[in-house]
XYZ file of C-alpha atoms in Angstrom:
565
model
C -2.006 12.135 -8.842
C 1.418 11.787 -7.425
C 3.972 15.203 -7.958
C 6.401 13.861 -5.992
C 7.809 11.692 -8.919
C 10.248 14.069 -11.109
C 9.316 14.376 -14.595
C 12.852 13.605 -15.478
C 12.302 9.971 -14.208
C 9.109 10.057 -15.875
C 10.545 10.913 -19.137
C 13.234 8.590 -19.190
C 11.073 5.501 -18.021
C 9.769 3.139 -20.472
C 8.375 0.199 -17.968
C 7.051 0.196 -14.422
C 7.641 -3.051 -12.476
C 6.363 -3.894 -9.091
C 7.208 -6.980 -6.537
C 5.379 -8.588 -3.959
C 6.091 -7.213 -0.199
C 6.725 -10.364 1.728
C 7.987 -8.365 4.871
C 6.678 -8.795 8.297
C 3.674 -6.612 8.709
C 4.274 -3.714 10.759
C 0.971 -3.877 12.951
C 1.042 -7.482 13.246
C -0.644 -7.741 16.308
C -3.396 -5.710 15.234
C -3.693 -7.003 11.878
C -4.171 -10.614 13.135
C -6.058 -10.050 16.504
C -9.282 -11.548 17.181
C -11.610 -8.299 16.532
C -14.508 -9.681 17.689
C -12.788 -10.527 21.233
C -12.679 -6.775 22.016
C -15.955 -5.112 23.031
C -16.348 -1.422 21.741
C -16.668 0.993 24.385
C -16.123 4.838 24.499
C -15.522 7.250 27.494
C -13.910 10.344 27.288
C -10.236 10.094 28.376
C -6.898 12.050 28.460
C -3.596 9.992 28.681
C -0.106 11.076 28.863
C 2.956 8.833 27.872
C 6.475 8.497 28.295
C 8.868 5.978 26.770
C 12.480 4.961 26.822
C 13.891 2.844 24.205
C 17.223 1.508 23.606
C 17.066 1.675 19.837
C 14.974 4.856 19.534
C 15.275 8.174 21.577
C 12.804 8.874 24.400
C 9.694 9.683 23.289
C 6.924 11.794 24.906
C 3.267 11.858 23.652
C -0.436 12.500 24.420
C -3.263 10.269 24.072
C -7.141 11.802 23.986
C -10.652 10.342 22.871
C -13.046 13.187 23.764
C -16.675 13.481 22.257
C -19.129 15.990 22.700
C -22.458 17.043 21.321
C -20.650 19.205 18.486
C -16.942 18.177 18.772
C -14.583 15.424 19.237
C -10.615 15.364 19.885
C -8.794 11.973 18.980
C -5.061 11.572 19.986
C -2.778 8.609 19.884
C 0.479 9.282 21.205
C 0.525 12.614 19.610
C 3.964 14.153 19.777
C 5.941 10.635 19.694
C 6.919 8.515 16.516
C 3.984 7.669 14.454
C 1.388 9.701 16.415
C -1.355 11.743 15.385
C -3.768 14.342 16.962
C -7.057 15.258 15.169
C -9.954 17.879 16.357
C -13.465 18.216 14.728
C -16.237 20.496 15.370
C -19.590 20.813 13.890
C -21.145 24.409 13.796
C -24.655 23.828 12.096
C -24.201 23.201 8.499
C -20.395 23.474 8.894
C -17.863 21.032 9.760
C -14.180 21.642 10.403
C -11.088 19.735 10.869
C -7.705 20.102 11.998
C -5.097 17.474 11.790
C -1.246 16.769 12.805
C 0.113 13.394 11.952
C 3.562 12.199 12.535
C 5.277 9.300 10.798
C 8.558 7.744 10.976
C 9.359 4.918 8.784
C 12.356 3.242 6.652
C 13.066 4.997 3.267
C 13.463 2.815 0.112
C 17.223 2.038 1.093
C 16.677 1.315 4.776
C 17.218 4.717 5.891
C 15.100 6.189 8.607
C 12.674 9.368 7.405
C 10.258 11.355 9.409
C 7.198 12.990 7.759
C 5.249 15.877 9.771
C 1.924 16.657 8.326
C -0.288 19.457 9.434
C -3.911 19.930 7.758
C -7.167 21.808 7.872
C -10.385 21.215 6.150
C -13.927 22.828 6.101
C -17.238 21.367 4.771
C -20.656 22.882 4.155
C -23.514 20.424 3.513
C -27.277 21.093 2.968
C -29.910 18.930 1.331
C -28.952 20.617 -1.933
C -25.264 21.725 -1.750
C -22.120 20.174 -0.452
C -18.767 22.347 -0.331
C -15.149 21.580 1.044
C -11.444 22.600 0.831
C -8.843 20.975 2.498
C -5.245 22.036 2.969
C -2.186 20.333 3.766
C 1.671 20.935 4.451
C 3.908 17.962 4.667
C 7.911 18.078 5.701
C 9.884 14.867 5.259
C 13.310 14.632 6.434
C 15.832 12.077 6.910
C 18.855 10.416 4.989
C 18.981 8.073 1.706
C 21.653 6.462 0.166
C 23.357 8.397 -2.885
C 26.324 7.359 -5.270
C 28.684 8.750 -7.400
C 30.650 7.084 -9.988
C 33.881 9.426 -10.317
C 36.534 8.929 -9.531
C 35.380 5.345 -8.368
C 32.005 4.280 -7.538
C 31.091 5.033 -4.118
C 28.066 5.317 -2.089
C 27.439 8.197 0.625
C 24.702 9.102 2.737
C 22.194 11.936 1.199
C 19.893 14.372 3.041
C 16.040 14.363 2.301
C 14.505 17.756 3.219
C 10.884 17.824 1.251
C 7.931 19.886 1.437
C 4.791 19.011 -0.280
C 1.841 21.303 -0.065
C -1.559 20.077 -1.333
C -4.944 22.094 -1.807
C -8.473 20.285 -2.398
C -11.548 22.203 -3.254
C -14.964 21.137 -4.535
C -18.431 21.854 -4.850
C -21.326 19.438 -5.334
C -25.057 19.805 -6.176
C -27.293 16.860 -5.280
C -31.117 15.974 -5.339
C -33.241 12.993 -4.479
C -31.794 11.003 -7.719
C -29.097 13.077 -9.392
C -25.689 14.745 -8.239
C -23.403 17.085 -10.063
C -20.196 18.123 -8.821
C -16.556 19.828 -9.644
C -13.386 19.749 -7.837
C -9.806 21.204 -8.024
C -6.353 19.883 -6.884
C -2.945 21.390 -6.681
C 0.099 20.159 -5.277
C 3.670 21.630 -4.960
C 6.869 19.648 -4.371
C 10.073 21.576 -3.012
C 13.261 20.105 -2.208
C 14.716 22.798 0.241
C 18.181 21.760 -0.016
C 18.316 21.648 -3.766
C 19.084 18.178 -4.627
C 15.498 17.092 -6.205
C 13.723 19.448 -8.713
C 10.782 21.033 -7.506
C 7.554 20.226 -9.296
C 4.256 21.025 -9.250
C 0.492 19.210 -10.293
C -2.671 20.427 -10.773
C -6.188 18.900 -12.252
C -9.748 19.706 -12.295
C -12.409 17.364 -12.311
C -16.353 17.052 -12.759
C -18.661 14.223 -11.732
C -22.241 13.324 -12.256
C -24.448 10.421 -10.937
C -27.826 9.435 -11.617
C -30.217 6.918 -9.702
C -33.566 5.822 -11.296
C -35.286 3.047 -9.925
C -32.645 0.031 -9.773
C -30.321 1.794 -12.271
C -27.421 3.758 -11.369
C -25.191 5.677 -13.614
C -21.970 7.609 -12.685
C -19.446 9.639 -14.863
C -16.287 11.852 -14.484
C -13.843 13.591 -16.290
C -10.451 14.950 -15.073
C -7.678 16.896 -16.806
C -4.463 18.403 -15.225
C -0.650 18.700 -15.748
C 2.442 17.941 -14.243
C 5.165 20.514 -14.468
C 9.058 20.624 -13.768
C 10.859 23.777 -14.769
C 13.486 24.145 -12.063
C 17.252 23.506 -12.327
C 18.687 19.980 -11.746
C 21.445 19.917 -9.161
C 23.019 16.384 -8.575
C 26.137 15.006 -7.103
C 26.433 11.865 -8.792
C 26.079 13.449 -12.535
C 23.532 10.607 -13.437
C 21.340 12.980 -15.334
C 23.519 14.868 -17.742
C 21.546 18.198 -17.995
C 21.094 21.008 -15.943
C 17.675 22.104 -16.571
C 14.440 19.950 -17.527
C 11.688 21.565 -19.100
C 9.088 19.122 -18.391
C 5.353 18.655 -18.640
C 3.179 15.947 -18.596
C -0.751 16.360 -19.544
C -3.142 14.079 -18.182
C -6.725 13.291 -19.097
C -9.064 10.510 -17.455
C -12.515 9.548 -18.432
C -14.760 7.191 -16.319
C -18.245 5.759 -16.697
C -20.177 3.080 -14.724
C -23.913 1.774 -14.940
C -25.477 -0.710 -13.022
C -28.991 -2.050 -12.731
C -30.813 -4.749 -11.351
C -34.079 -6.838 -12.512
C -35.599 -10.292 -12.046
C -32.947 -10.716 -9.047
C -30.238 -10.328 -11.669
C -27.610 -7.334 -11.122
C -25.936 -6.301 -14.376
C -22.958 -3.755 -14.539
C -20.724 -2.170 -17.356
C -17.865 0.092 -16.824
C -15.537 2.199 -19.060
C -12.281 4.111 -18.519
C -9.743 5.978 -20.514
C -6.489 7.620 -19.288
C -4.119 9.427 -21.502
C -0.589 10.653 -20.388
C 0.712 13.031 -23.066
C 4.454 13.892 -22.278
C 5.181 17.182 -23.894
C 8.654 17.701 -22.647
C 11.695 18.247 -24.681
C 14.243 15.893 -25.905
C 17.864 16.060 -24.564
C 20.883 14.488 -25.045
C 21.666 11.553 -22.667
C 25.185 10.454 -22.693
C 25.356 8.550 -26.443
C 21.506 8.527 -26.856
C 18.672 11.239 -26.969
C 15.874 10.855 -24.472
C 12.509 10.607 -25.878
C 9.250 11.529 -24.001
C 7.244 8.777 -23.759
C 3.353 9.121 -24.259
C 0.941 6.190 -22.763
C -2.883 5.563 -22.886
C -5.073 3.218 -21.458
C -8.492 2.046 -22.416
C -10.257 -0.348 -20.033
C -13.926 -1.701 -20.214
C -15.976 -4.240 -19.306
C -19.434 -6.067 -18.034
C -20.332 -8.241 -15.008
C -23.454 -9.933 -13.963
C -24.466 -11.615 -10.798
C -27.471 -13.716 -9.277
C -28.299 -14.973 -5.921
C -30.174 -18.187 -5.223
C -30.408 -19.223 -1.811
C -27.163 -19.011 0.052
C -25.376 -19.162 -3.346
C -24.249 -16.415 -5.682
C -23.112 -16.953 -9.266
C -21.274 -14.160 -11.054
C -19.120 -13.738 -14.073
C -17.998 -11.079 -16.177
C -15.617 -9.872 -19.033
C -12.907 -7.234 -19.162
C -10.605 -5.578 -22.007
C -7.480 -3.701 -21.454
C -5.834 -1.669 -24.105
C -2.431 0.016 -23.794
C -0.556 2.186 -25.968
C 3.232 3.223 -25.298
C 5.059 5.312 -27.752
C 8.783 4.837 -28.437
C 8.309 1.145 -26.895
C 9.425 -2.315 -28.048
C 5.933 -2.985 -28.727
C 3.479 -0.067 -28.694
C 0.316 -1.622 -28.392
C -1.048 -4.535 -26.416
C -4.555 -5.713 -25.848
C -5.462 -7.856 -22.929
C -8.951 -9.740 -22.510
C -10.149 -11.591 -19.399
C -13.348 -13.460 -18.561
C -14.061 -15.024 -15.109
C -16.920 -17.136 -13.610
C -17.067 -17.308 -9.721
C -19.446 -18.995 -7.298
C -19.946 -17.846 -3.369
C -21.533 -20.005 -1.125
C -22.597 -19.379 2.737
C -24.182 -21.856 4.812
C -24.531 -20.916 8.637
C -20.861 -20.092 9.570
C -19.178 -21.794 6.718
C -18.156 -19.430 3.590
C -16.644 -20.294 0.568
C -15.907 -19.356 -2.979
C -14.296 -20.536 -6.163
C -13.158 -18.393 -9.257
C -11.937 -19.195 -12.456
C -10.253 -16.945 -14.787
C -9.052 -16.978 -18.418
C -7.257 -14.315 -20.037
C -5.208 -13.372 -23.243
C -2.793 -10.893 -24.370
C -1.858 -9.818 -27.853
C -0.547 -6.589 -29.535
C 1.197 -4.758 -32.464
C 4.071 -6.040 -34.148
C 7.310 -5.637 -32.212
C 10.202 -2.983 -33.255
C 13.040 -5.031 -32.074
C 15.806 -6.848 -33.944
C 15.097 -10.418 -34.438
C 17.927 -11.806 -32.291
C 16.536 -9.538 -29.218
C 14.212 -11.357 -27.056
C 10.536 -9.960 -26.476
C 10.150 -8.513 -22.976
C 7.620 -10.921 -20.849
C 5.184 -8.032 -19.848
C 4.631 -7.071 -23.507
C 4.947 -10.653 -25.181
C 1.647 -12.790 -26.085
C 0.580 -14.791 -23.222
C -2.307 -16.983 -22.104
C -3.048 -17.158 -18.619
C -5.478 -19.646 -16.548
C -6.057 -19.195 -12.656
C -8.038 -20.796 -10.199
C -8.915 -19.444 -6.776
C -10.505 -21.039 -3.950
C -11.496 -19.744 -0.704
C -12.970 -21.397 2.687
C -13.837 -19.724 5.884
C -15.582 -20.652 9.063
C -16.123 -18.512 12.190
C -17.743 -19.153 15.509
C -17.571 -16.980 19.027
C -14.549 -18.695 20.173
C -12.654 -19.786 17.135
C -12.317 -19.283 13.474
C -10.144 -19.994 10.306
C -9.579 -18.985 6.776
C -7.898 -20.617 3.758
C -7.407 -19.345 0.660
C -5.556 -21.003 -2.508
C -4.540 -19.616 -5.738
C -3.221 -21.444 -8.845
C -2.422 -19.607 -12.030
C -0.337 -20.630 -15.280
C 1.047 -18.379 -18.008
C 2.172 -19.435 -21.526
C 4.018 -17.155 -23.554
C 5.071 -16.802 -27.077
C 8.100 -18.723 -28.455
C 10.046 -15.264 -29.301
C 9.943 -14.266 -25.338
C 12.710 -14.937 -23.343
C 10.201 -16.235 -21.056
C 8.368 -19.389 -22.207
C 6.110 -20.344 -18.980
C 5.381 -19.836 -15.419
C 3.559 -21.491 -12.813
C 2.618 -19.762 -9.504
C 0.583 -21.226 -6.514
C -0.213 -19.530 -3.547
C -1.766 -20.502 -0.117
C -2.685 -18.326 2.895
C -4.272 -19.218 5.869
C -5.193 -17.540 9.595
C -7.100 -18.225 12.414
C -7.835 -17.718 15.921
C -8.693 -19.608 19.177
C -10.098 -18.064 22.277
C -9.319 -20.602 25.334
C -11.378 -18.314 27.761
C -12.111 -14.568 28.263
C -8.445 -14.171 29.295
C -6.406 -16.053 26.496
C -6.531 -15.691 22.672
C -4.135 -17.349 20.456
C -4.105 -16.114 16.954
C -1.859 -17.382 13.753
C -1.322 -17.064 10.177
C 0.845 -18.778 7.492
C 1.304 -18.665 3.630
C 3.669 -19.590 1.094
C 3.965 -18.644 -2.622
C 6.074 -20.743 -5.273
C 6.948 -19.338 -8.696
C 8.164 -21.870 -11.272
C 9.539 -20.265 -14.561
C 10.866 -21.907 -17.584
C 13.300 -19.439 -19.756
C 14.408 -19.852 -23.188
C 16.891 -22.494 -23.649
C 15.237 -24.517 -21.045
C 16.779 -22.959 -17.780
C 14.228 -23.201 -14.815
C 13.808 -20.633 -11.882
C 12.093 -21.627 -8.595
C 11.227 -18.899 -6.514
C 9.638 -19.555 -3.231
C 8.313 -17.083 -0.336
C 7.384 -17.859 3.117
C 5.816 -16.267 6.052
C 4.318 -17.337 9.454
C 3.644 -15.878 12.931
C 1.439 -16.337 15.865
C 0.294 -14.140 18.950
C -0.792 -15.224 22.539
C -2.530 -12.788 24.742
C -3.339 -13.208 28.353
C -4.275 -11.031 31.072
C -5.938 -11.181 34.822
C -7.987 -8.612 36.138
C -9.385 -7.798 39.517
C -11.185 -4.989 40.900
C -8.358 -2.424 40.888
C -5.493 -3.949 39.163
C -4.906 -5.762 35.808
C -1.764 -7.505 34.918
C -1.509 -8.627 30.944
C 1.062 -10.350 28.794
C 1.186 -10.783 25.140
C 3.798 -12.550 22.738
C 4.123 -12.101 18.943
C 6.182 -14.061 16.630
C 6.560 -13.395 12.712
C 8.883 -14.661 10.103
C 9.060 -14.120 6.453
C 11.360 -15.202 3.862
C 12.222 -15.984 0.176
C 14.405 -18.650 -1.703
C 15.583 -18.631 -5.516
C 17.144 -21.391 -7.303
C 18.084 -21.684 -11.042
C 18.367 -25.212 -12.493
C 18.207 -26.755 -8.919
C 21.201 -24.422 -8.009
C 20.397 -22.493 -4.856
C 21.116 -18.713 -5.346
C 20.774 -17.804 -1.628
C 17.721 -16.626 0.277
C 16.384 -13.603 2.164
C 14.585 -14.011 5.862
C 13.613 -11.725 8.375
C 11.862 -12.423 11.747
C 10.667 -10.534 14.897
C 9.973 -11.478 18.476
C 7.569 -8.916 20.367
C 7.038 -9.494 24.026
C 5.312 -7.244 26.568
C 4.174 -7.243 30.178
C 2.211 -4.315 31.467
C 0.155 -3.627 34.616
C -3.089 -1.237 34.936
C -3.809 0.164 38.098
C -6.938 2.059 38.836
C -6.407 4.753 41.512
C -10.029 5.837 41.507
C -12.846 5.846 39.442
C -11.371 8.588 37.340
C -7.555 8.060 37.578
C -5.808 5.086 36.315
C -1.966 4.437 35.430
C -0.281 1.848 33.136
C 3.558 0.525 33.248
C 4.802 -1.531 30.566
C 7.865 -3.182 29.331
C 8.506 -4.506 26.250
C 10.934 -6.709 24.170
C 11.674 -6.510 20.648
C 14.266 -8.708 18.637
C 14.101 -7.991 14.696
C 16.531 -9.523 12.289
C 17.101 -9.644 8.812
C 19.450 -10.851 5.974
C 19.833 -7.475 3.903
C 22.228 -8.070 1.119
C 22.749 -4.147 0.984
C 25.411 -5.102 3.711
C 27.322 -7.363 1.525
C 30.819 -5.823 0.653
C 31.948 -5.141 -3.013
C 35.621 -4.356 -3.585
C 35.057 -1.902 -6.123
C 32.404 0.019 -4.323
C 32.939 1.845 -1.058
C 29.742 0.494 0.956
C 27.783 2.012 3.848
C 27.703 -0.197 7.013
C 24.956 -1.075 9.215
C 22.199 -0.742 6.471
C 20.245 -3.366 7.978
C 17.648 -3.252 10.767
C 19.138 -5.880 13.031
C 18.218 -4.846 16.640
C 17.150 -5.703 20.037
C 15.151 -3.086 21.958
C 14.199 -2.636 25.401
C 11.198 -0.369 25.804
C 9.710 0.891 29.336
C 6.718 3.259 29.251
C 4.534 4.649 31.784
C 1.220 5.917 31.281
C -1.274 8.363 33.082
C -5.111 8.190 32.258
C -7.921 10.652 33.332
C -11.481 9.967 32.658
C -13.457 13.317 32.007
């Protein structure tokens, strides 16, 4: 449950839309590094870091990895941007944990924000009983883009100062083949400067499980509410009410059963989710806001069978949704799939076929208004193919997906074809030099009513190269990573402009071991980031805010000091 979404937004929102994120991955050198090329090793260490960056302020942080028989301390650049500190202790049947996390990231409008979270938890566990409680408090501070319409359209920077407090607690009883548990959740969101309305959320749940032979059954139920009854103070006057007495009641049921017999595994599931909006109705300009209720029922069955290196699976799934006060209040979507996985030595592969259909109730719109594509009748066929090969010194993975959608004639969108290809791999030249690379592309071709064609293409690729040289007391290393992502849109073969961003990241470092316990590291990092952010395009009628992009060149110099305990 997310209590940070104000109920004003929830009450007037009739549909959710999501889009793929084609940005350069944040931890690209970690996400695409060769995991098996790094040997795991543990030794108690404590380190201190200081870094001077040209793009950000000077940072100081501490790192530690300490483990004892009954305790552990783990810190990664604690005190610096995106650092954390966690301490845990075991006292017989009790376990305690204390954590501090600091996150710096970009807000939705490319303005920097910082989150600082402090949490504490306790757990008691025996063969019969498990009980836990965890509390956290998070402060979020930074800036975002606001706007006003009167006297003329104007953008401005708005301060963010939020506090979110969350408490979780639960109790579980468990035996050799059964379990039963209850849990409670509470969240309070506060805007410390009175721009966003305060709100809260509560939820209680019960969960049970049963294992009998090769059969497993789990059921759960949850009930809660989201409440917003504070005054609304907004400078932009986009919400023409001063107080919104809002409440959404939440109800969820889930059940799943699986069993295995004669080498065949069969599973079935059922879930129901209901959002009852009992908020009031208010005058919004020339219309009256009507609270929206939603419910979703999902159920299905799947089966799988292994034969040698092959695994055969198939299944069926049904999704039924109801939306009050909507163009189409009910939709029913059904899907069937068949999949084959095959593994031979170092080669693994799979192929999956999916067919789905969406229908629903009658539309509540005029004949001259197009049906929304996410509510319209649709037939979909999709195919997915995956290949992977891996050895100690090299490996590669390929995934190809193709989907075709056909909509009813009354929809503004008639058909859509989508294809995506993703590939990644690594090659280890020797113990000191490793190359990893990745690339991908996605194309979406759509045919709309009156025959305009829209083509969208998204592309990304990158590679990294790591090399180091080690003698008895000194290690000198270099690494380089390049990443690129971009998109391009055209309508009836007319280019509508593109978006792209790229990043160069290079580092050179030197490790020097003073003696068996003390060591140091000096590092220099160069980072070049560029993106074509359309938020910087000037509009004559609107006062724009300059420098919303993240185009920068950064030089970072860091010094590290480590003690092995």
